[in-house]
N, C-alpha and C. Protein backbone atom coordinates (compact mmCIF):
# COMPACT_ATOMS: atom_id res chain seq x y z
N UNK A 1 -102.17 117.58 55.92
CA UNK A 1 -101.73 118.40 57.02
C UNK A 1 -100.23 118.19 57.21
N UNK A 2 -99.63 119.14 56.70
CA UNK A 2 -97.70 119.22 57.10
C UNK A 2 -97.50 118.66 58.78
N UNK A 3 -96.84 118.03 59.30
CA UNK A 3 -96.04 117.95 60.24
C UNK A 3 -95.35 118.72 60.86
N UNK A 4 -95.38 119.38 62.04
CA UNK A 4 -94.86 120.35 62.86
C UNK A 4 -93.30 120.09 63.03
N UNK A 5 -92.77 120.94 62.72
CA UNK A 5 -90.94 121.31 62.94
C UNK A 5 -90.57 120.85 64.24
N UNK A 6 -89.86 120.30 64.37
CA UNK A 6 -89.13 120.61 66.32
C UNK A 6 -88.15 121.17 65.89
N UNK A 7 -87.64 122.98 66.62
CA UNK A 7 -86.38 123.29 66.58
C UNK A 7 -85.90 123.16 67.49
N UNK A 8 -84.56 122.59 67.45
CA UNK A 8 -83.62 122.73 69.15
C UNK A 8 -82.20 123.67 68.70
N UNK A 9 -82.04 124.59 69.29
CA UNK A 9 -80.38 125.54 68.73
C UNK A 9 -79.65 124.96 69.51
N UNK A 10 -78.89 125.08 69.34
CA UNK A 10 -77.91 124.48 70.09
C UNK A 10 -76.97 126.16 70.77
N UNK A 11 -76.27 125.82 71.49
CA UNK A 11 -75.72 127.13 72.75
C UNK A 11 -75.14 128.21 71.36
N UNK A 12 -74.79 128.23 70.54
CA UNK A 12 -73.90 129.36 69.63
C UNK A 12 -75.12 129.68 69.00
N UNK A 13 -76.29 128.83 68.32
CA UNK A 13 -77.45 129.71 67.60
C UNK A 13 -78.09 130.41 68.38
N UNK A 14 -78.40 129.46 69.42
CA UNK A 14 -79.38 131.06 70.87
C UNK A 14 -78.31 132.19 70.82
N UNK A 15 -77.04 132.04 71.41
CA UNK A 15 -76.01 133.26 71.63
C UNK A 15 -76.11 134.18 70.64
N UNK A 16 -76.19 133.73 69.08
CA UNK A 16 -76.21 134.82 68.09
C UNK A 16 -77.59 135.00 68.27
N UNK A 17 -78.88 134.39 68.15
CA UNK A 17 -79.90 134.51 67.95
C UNK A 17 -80.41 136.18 69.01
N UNK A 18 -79.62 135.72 70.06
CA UNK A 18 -80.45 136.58 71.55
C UNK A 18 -79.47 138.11 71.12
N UNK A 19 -78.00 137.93 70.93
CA UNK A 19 -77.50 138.98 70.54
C UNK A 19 -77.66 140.20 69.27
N UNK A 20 -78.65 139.10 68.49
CA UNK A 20 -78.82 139.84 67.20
C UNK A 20 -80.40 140.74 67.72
N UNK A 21 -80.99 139.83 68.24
CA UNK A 21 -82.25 140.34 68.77
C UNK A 21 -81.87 142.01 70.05
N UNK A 22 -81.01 141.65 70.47
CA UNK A 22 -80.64 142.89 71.75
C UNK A 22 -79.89 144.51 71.01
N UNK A 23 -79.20 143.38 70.06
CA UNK A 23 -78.42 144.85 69.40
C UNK A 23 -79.01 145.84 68.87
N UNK A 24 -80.26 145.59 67.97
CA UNK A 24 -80.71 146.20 67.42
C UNK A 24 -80.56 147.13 65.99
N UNK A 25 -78.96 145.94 65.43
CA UNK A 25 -78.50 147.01 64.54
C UNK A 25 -79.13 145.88 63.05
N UNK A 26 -79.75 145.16 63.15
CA UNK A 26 -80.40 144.45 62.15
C UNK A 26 -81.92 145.03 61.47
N UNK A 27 -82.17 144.62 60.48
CA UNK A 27 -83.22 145.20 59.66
C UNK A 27 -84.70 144.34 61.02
N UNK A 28 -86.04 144.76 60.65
CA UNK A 28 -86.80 144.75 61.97
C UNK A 28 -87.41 143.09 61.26
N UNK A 29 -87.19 142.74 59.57
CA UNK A 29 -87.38 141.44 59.58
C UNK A 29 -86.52 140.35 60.05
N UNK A 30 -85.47 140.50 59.95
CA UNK A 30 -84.60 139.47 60.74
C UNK A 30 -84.41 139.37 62.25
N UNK A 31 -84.84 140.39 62.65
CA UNK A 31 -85.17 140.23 64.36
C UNK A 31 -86.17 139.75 64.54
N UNK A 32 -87.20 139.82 64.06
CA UNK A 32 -88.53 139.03 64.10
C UNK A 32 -88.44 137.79 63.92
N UNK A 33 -87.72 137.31 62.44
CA UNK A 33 -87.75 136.17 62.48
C UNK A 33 -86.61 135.34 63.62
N UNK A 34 -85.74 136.11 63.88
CA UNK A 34 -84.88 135.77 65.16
C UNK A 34 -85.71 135.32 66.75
N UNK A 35 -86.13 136.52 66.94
CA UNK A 35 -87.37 136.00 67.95
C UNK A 35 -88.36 135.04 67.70
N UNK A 36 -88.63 134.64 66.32
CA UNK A 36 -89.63 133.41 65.67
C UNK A 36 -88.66 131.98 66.32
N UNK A 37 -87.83 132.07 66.07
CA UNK A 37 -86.38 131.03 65.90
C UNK A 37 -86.64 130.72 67.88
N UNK A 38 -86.55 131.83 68.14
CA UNK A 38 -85.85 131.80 69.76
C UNK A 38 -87.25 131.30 70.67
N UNK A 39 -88.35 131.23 69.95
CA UNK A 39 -89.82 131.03 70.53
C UNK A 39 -89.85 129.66 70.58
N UNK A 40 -89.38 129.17 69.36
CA UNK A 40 -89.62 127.84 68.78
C UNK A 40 -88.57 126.80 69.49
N UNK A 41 -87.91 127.76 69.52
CA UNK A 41 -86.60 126.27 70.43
C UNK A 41 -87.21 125.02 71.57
N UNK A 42 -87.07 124.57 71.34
CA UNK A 42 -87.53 123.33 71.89
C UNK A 42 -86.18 122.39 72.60
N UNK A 43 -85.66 123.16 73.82
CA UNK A 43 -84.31 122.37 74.25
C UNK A 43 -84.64 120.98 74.78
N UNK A 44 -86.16 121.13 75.47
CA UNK A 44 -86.21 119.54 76.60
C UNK A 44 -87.37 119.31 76.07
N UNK A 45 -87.56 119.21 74.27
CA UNK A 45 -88.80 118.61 74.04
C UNK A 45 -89.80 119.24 73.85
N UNK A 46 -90.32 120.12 74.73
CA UNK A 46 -91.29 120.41 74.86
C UNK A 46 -91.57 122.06 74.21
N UNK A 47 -92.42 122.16 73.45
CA UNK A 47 -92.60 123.46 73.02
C UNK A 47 -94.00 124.07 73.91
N UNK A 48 -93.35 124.87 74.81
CA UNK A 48 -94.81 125.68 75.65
C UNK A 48 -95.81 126.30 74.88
N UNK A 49 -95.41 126.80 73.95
CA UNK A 49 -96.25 127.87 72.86
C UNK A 49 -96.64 127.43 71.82
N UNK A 50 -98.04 127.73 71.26
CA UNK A 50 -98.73 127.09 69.85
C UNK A 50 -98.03 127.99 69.11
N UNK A 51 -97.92 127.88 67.71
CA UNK A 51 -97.28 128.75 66.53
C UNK A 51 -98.15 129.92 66.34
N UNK A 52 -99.72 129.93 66.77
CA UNK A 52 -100.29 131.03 66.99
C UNK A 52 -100.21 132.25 67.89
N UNK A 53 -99.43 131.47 69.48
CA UNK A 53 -99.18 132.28 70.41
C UNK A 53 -97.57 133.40 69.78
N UNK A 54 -96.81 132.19 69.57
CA UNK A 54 -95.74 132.85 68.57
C UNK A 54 -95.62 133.64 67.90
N UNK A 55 -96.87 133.46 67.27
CA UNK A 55 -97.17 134.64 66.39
C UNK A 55 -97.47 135.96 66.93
N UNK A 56 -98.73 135.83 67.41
CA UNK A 56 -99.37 136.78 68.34
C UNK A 56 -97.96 137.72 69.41
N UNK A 57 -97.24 137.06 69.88
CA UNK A 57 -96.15 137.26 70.61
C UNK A 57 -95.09 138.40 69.80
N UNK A 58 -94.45 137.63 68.41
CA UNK A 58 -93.58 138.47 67.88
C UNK A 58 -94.50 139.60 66.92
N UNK A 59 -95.77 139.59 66.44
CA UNK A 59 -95.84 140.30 65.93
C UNK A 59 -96.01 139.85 64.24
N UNK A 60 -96.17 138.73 64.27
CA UNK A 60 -95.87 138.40 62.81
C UNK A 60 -97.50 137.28 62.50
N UNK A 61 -97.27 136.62 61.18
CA UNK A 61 -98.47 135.44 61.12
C UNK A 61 -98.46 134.08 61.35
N UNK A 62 -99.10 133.58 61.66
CA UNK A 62 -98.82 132.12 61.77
C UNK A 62 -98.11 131.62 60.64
N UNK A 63 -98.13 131.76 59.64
CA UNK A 63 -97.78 131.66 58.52
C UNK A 63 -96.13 131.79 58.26
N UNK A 64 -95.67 132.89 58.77
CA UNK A 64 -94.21 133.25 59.08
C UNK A 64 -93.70 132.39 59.67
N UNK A 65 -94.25 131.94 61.09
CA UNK A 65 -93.75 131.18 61.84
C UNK A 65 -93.63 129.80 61.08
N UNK A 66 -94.33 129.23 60.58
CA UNK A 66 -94.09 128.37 59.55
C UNK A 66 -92.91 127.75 58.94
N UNK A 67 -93.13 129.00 58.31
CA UNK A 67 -91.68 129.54 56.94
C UNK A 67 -90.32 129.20 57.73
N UNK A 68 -90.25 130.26 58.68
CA UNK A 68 -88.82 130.16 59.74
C UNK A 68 -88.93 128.82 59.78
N UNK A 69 -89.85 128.25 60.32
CA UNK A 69 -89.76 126.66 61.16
C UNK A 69 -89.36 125.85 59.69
N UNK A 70 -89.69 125.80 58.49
CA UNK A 70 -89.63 125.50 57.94
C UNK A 70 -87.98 125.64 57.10
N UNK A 71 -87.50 126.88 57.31
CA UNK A 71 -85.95 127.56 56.63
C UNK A 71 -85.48 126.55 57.34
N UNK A 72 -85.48 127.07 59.05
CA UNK A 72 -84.97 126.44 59.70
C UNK A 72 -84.63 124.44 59.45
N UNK A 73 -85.40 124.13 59.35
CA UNK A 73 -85.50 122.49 59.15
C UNK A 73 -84.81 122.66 57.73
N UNK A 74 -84.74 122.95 56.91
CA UNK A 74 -84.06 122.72 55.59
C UNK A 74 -82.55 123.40 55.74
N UNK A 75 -82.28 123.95 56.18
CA UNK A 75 -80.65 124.34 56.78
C UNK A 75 -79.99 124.33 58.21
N UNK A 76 -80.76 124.50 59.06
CA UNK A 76 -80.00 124.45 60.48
C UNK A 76 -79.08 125.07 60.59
N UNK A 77 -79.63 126.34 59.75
CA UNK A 77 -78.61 127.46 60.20
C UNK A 77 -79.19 128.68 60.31
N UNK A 78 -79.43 128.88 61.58
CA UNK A 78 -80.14 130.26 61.86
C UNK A 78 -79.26 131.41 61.49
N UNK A 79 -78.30 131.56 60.34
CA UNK A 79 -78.39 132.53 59.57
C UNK A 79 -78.86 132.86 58.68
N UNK A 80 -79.15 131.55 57.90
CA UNK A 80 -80.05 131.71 56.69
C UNK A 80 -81.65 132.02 56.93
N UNK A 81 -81.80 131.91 57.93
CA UNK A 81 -83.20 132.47 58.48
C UNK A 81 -83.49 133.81 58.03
């Protein structure tokens, strides 16, 4: 059984994260996985949402959510997301 990700962004990845999500001028997978990113943040620890609700939420699979959580942890750079 893999070990669950903790993401925390820090203030400039939410800022792009929330702006890329509002603009709307991005392809509809990278907003998804943007909103995957912005679900998962974990600023005080605590993640409110299972990776299923996440899912269920953006629209995508548990599985996705994963992946992101997973990009994410191997770069820490929510562009390469």
């Amino acid at each position: 059984m893999s070990r669950r990700v903790r993401v925390v962004l820090g203030d400039g990845d939410r800022r792009f994260l929330e702006s890329m999500v509002s603009s709307g001028e991005h392809k509809a997978r990278a907003i998804a996985r943007a909103r995957v990113l912005l679900m998962l943040d974990e600023p005080d620890g605590v993640s409110p949402l299972s990776r299923a609700e996440i899912a269920d939420r953006c629209g995508v699979s548990v599985e996705t959510v994963r992946r992101v959580a997973g990009q994410w942890r191997d770069t820490h750079d929510v562009r390469a997301v």
